[in-house]
mmCIF file of C-alpha atoms in Angstrom:
data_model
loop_
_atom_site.group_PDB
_atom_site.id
_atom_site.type_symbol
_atom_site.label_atom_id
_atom_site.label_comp_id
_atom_site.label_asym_id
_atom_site.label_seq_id
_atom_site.Cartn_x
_atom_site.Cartn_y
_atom_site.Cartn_z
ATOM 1 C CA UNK G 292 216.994 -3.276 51.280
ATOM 2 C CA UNK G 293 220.812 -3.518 52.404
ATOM 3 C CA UNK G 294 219.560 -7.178 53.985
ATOM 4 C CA UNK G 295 218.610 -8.196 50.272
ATOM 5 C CA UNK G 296 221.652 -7.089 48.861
ATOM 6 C CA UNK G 297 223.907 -9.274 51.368
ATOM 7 C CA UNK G 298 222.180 -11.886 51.049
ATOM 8 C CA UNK G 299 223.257 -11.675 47.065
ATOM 9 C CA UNK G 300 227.078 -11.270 48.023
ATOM 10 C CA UNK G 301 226.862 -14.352 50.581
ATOM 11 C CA UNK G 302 224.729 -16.353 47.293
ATOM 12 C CA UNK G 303 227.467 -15.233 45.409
ATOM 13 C CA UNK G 304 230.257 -16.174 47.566
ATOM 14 C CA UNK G 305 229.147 -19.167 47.789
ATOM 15 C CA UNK G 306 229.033 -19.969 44.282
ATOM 16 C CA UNK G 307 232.244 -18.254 43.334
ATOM 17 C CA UNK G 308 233.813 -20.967 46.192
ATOM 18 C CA UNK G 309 232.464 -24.049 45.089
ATOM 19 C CA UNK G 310 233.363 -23.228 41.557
ATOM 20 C CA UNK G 311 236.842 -22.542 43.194
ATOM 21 C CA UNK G 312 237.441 -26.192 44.462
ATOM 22 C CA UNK G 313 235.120 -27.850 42.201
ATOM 23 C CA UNK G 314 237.128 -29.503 38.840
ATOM 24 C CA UNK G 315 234.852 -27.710 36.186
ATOM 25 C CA UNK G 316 235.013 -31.321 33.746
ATOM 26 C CA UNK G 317 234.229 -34.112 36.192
ATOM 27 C CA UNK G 318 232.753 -31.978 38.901
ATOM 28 C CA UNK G 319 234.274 -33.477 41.839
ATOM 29 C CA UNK G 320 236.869 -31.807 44.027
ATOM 30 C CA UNK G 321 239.770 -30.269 42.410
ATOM 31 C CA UNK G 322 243.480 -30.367 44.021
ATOM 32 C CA UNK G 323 242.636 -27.008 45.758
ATOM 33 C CA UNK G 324 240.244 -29.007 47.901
ATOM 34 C CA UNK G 325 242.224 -31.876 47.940
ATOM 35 C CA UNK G 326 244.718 -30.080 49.479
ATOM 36 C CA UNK G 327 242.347 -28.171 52.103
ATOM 37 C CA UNK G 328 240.659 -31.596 52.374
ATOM 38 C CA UNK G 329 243.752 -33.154 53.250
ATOM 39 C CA UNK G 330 245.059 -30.645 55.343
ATOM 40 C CA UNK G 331 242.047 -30.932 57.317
ATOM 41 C CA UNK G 332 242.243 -34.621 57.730
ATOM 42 C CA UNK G 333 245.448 -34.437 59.447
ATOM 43 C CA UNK G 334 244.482 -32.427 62.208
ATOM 44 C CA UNK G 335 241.502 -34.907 63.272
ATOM 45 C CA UNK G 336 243.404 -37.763 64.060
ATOM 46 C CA UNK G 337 241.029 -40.391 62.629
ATOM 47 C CA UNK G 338 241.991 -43.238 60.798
ATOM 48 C CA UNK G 339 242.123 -42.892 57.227
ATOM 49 C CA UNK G 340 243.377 -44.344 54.075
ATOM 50 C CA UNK G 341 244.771 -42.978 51.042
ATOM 51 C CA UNK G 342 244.105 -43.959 47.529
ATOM 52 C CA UNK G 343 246.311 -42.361 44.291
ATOM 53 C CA UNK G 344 245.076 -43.585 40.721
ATOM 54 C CA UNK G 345 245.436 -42.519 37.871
ATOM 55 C CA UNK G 346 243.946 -44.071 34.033
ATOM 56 C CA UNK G 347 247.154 -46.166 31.965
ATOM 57 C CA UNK G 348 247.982 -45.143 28.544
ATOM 58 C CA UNK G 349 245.651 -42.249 28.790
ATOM 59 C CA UNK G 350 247.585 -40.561 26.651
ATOM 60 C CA UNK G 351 246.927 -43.077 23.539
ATOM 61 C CA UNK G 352 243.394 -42.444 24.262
ATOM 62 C CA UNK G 353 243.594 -38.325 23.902
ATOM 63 C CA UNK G 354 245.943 -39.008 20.485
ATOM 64 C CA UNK G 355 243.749 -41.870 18.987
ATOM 65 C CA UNK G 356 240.179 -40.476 19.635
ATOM 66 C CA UNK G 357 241.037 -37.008 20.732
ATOM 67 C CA UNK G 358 240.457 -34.561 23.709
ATOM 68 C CA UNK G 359 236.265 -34.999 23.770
ATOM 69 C CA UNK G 360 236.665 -38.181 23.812
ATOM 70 C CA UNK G 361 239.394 -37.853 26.859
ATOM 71 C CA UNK G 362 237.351 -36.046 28.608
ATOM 72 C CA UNK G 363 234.108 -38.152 27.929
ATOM 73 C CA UNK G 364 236.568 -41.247 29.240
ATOM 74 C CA UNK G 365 237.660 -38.649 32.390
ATOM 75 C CA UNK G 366 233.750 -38.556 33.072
ATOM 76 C CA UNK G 367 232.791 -42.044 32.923
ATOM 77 C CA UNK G 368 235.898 -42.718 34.983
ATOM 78 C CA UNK G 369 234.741 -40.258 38.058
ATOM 79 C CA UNK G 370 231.056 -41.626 37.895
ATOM 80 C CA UNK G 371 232.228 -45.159 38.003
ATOM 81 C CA UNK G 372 234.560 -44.436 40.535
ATOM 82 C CA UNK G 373 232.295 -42.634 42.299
ATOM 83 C CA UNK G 374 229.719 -45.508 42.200
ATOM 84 C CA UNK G 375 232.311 -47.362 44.021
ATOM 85 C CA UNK G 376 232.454 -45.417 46.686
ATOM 86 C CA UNK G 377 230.510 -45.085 50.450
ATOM 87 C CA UNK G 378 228.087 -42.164 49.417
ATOM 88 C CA UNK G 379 228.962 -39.543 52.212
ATOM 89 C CA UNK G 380 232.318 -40.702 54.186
ATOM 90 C CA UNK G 381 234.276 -40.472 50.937
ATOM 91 C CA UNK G 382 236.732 -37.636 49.130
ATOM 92 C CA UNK G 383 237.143 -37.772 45.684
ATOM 93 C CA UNK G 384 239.412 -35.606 43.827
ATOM 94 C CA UNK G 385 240.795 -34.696 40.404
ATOM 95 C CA UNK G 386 244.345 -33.487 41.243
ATOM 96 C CA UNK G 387 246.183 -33.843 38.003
ATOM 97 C CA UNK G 388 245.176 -34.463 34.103
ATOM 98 C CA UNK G 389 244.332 -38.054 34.906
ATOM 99 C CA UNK G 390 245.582 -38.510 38.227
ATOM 100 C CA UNK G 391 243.073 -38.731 41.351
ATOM 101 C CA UNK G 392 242.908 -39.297 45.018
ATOM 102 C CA UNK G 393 240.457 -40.643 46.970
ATOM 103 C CA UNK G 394 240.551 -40.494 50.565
ATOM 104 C CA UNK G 395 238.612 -42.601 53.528
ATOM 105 C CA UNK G 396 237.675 -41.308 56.226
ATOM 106 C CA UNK G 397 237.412 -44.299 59.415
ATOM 107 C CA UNK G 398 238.219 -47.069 57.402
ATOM 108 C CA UNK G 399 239.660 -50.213 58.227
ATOM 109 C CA UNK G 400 242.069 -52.434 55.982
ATOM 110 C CA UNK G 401 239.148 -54.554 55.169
ATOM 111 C CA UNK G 402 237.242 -51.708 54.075
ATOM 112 C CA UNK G 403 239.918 -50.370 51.547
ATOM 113 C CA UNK G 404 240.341 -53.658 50.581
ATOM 114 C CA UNK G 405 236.549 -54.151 49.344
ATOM 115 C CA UNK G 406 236.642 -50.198 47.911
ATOM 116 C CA UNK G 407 239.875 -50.964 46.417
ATOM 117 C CA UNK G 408 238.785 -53.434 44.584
ATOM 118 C CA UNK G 409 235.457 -52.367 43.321
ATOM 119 C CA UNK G 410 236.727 -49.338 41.930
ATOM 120 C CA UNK G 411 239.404 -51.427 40.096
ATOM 121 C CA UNK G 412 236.430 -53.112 38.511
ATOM 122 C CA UNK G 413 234.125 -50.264 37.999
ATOM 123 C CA UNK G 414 236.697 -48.624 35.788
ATOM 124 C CA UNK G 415 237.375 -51.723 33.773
ATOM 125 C CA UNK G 416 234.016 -52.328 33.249
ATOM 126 C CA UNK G 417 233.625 -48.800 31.506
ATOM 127 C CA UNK G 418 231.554 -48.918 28.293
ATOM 128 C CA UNK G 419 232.191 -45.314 25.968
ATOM 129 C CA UNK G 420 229.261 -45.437 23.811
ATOM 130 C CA UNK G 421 230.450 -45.254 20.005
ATOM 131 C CA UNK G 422 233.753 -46.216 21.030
ATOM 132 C CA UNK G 423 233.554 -49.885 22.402
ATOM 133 C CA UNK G 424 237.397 -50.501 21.479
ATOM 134 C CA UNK G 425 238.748 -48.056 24.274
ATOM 135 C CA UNK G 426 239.280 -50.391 27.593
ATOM 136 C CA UNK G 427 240.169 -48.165 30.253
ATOM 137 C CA UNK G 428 242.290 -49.494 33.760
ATOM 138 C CA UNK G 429 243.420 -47.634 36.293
ATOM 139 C CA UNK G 430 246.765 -48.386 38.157
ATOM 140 C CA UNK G 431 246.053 -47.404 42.326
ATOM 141 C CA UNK G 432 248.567 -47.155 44.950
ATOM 142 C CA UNK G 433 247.300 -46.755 49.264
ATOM 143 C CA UNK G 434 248.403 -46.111 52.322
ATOM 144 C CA UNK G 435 246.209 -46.420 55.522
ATOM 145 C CA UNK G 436 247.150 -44.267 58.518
ATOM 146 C CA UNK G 437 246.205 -45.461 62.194
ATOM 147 C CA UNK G 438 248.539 -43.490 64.121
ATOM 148 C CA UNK G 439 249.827 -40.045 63.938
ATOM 149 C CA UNK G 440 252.972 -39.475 65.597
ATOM 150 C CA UNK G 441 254.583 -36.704 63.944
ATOM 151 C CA UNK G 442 252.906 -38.190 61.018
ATOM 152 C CA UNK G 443 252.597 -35.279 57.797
ATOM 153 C CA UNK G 444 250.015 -35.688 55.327
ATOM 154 C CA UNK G 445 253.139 -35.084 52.512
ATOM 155 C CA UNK G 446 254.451 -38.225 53.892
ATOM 156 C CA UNK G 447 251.402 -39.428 53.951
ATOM 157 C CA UNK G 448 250.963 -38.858 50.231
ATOM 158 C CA UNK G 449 254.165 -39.852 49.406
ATOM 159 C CA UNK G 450 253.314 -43.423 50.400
ATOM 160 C CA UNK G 451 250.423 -43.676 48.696
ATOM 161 C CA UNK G 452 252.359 -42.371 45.569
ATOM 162 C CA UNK G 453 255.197 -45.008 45.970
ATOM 163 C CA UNK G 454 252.598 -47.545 45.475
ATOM 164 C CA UNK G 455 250.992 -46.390 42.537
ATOM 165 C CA UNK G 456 254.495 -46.523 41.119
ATOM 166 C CA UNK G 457 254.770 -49.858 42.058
ATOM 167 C CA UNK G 458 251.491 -50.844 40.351
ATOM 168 C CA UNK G 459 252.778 -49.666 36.989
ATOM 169 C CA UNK G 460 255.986 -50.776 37.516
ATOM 170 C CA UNK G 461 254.182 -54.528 38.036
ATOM 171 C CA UNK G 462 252.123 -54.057 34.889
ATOM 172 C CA UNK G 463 248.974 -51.692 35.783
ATOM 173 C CA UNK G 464 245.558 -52.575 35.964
ATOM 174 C CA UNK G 465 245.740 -52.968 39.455
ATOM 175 C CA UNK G 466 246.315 -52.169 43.204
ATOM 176 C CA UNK G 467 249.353 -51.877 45.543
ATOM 177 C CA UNK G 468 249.192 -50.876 49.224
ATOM 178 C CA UNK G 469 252.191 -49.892 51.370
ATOM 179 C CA UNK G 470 251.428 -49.745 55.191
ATOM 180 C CA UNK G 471 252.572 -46.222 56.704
ATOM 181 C CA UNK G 472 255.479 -46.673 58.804
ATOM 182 C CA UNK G 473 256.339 -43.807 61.773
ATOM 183 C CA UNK G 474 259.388 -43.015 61.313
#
């Protein structure tokens, strides 16, 4: 009888965490995991690149149409994105209202490149059924990170974030990558 019962708390457990790092609207990761994820990363000294994005004008989207409609744009956004991605090798996270991160895990330039790109295109290609005037773009920044000499994952970030900056600052709808530079 007391086996039964545990195995109820460790059902439960289990549960209660992956509601815990799961974003309850788009059911990816949520910046809890993000941050275990990427706290994790760090410590295996693989190569791995990071990609920040976030949706432009989002905001005109929530005030024209409203929330539901945010959030059904948030959706198709994560699925196509998603789509994008390599199936099993790949993070995906919400970390902010509209604001994600995506990291690869062994990746080469060439491969960001190629995933780069495709999500770019994914997202554009976005279709919100009863609402074919919203076109949705994402602005991405990335860093890729080969080398680990004293190497943070905050700094890390921060590079990543610089370049998503940069995108908007060059217009949005697209992708800028800034190579990570030991200091």
């Amino acid at each position: 009888m007391f086996f039964v019962k545990g195995d109820k708390v460790k059902e439960r457990t289990t549960v209660l965490n992956e509601i815990a790092h799961t974003d309850s609207l788009t059911l990816i990761a949520n910046h809890r995991s993000y941050v275990e994820f990427c706290d994790k990363i760090i410590q295996q000294q693989t190569p791995f690149s990071v990609i920040i994005y976030d949706l432009d004008y989002f905001k005109k989207i929530n005030d024209k149409y409203g929330h539901d409609v945010g959030d059904e744009c948030l959706i198709a956004v994560v699925n196509a994105v998603s789509s994008a991605l390599r199936k099993d090798d790949d993070f995906h996270a919400r970390i902010g209202g509209e604001e994600f991160a995506i990291i690869l895990t062994n990746t080469s330039m060439l491969e960001l490149d190629v995933i780069a790109k495709r999500v770019l295109k994914c997202v554009k290609d976005i279709n919100i059924p009863q609402h074919n005037d919203i076109k949705i773009t994402c602005s991405m920044g990335s860093t890729l990170i080969t080398k680990f000499d004293g190497a943070t994952i905050k700094d890390i970030i921060k590079v990543a974030d610089n370049a998503l900056y940069e995108a908007k600052k060059l217009g949005r709808d697209r992708w800028v990558h800034k190579h990570y530079n030991i200091n």
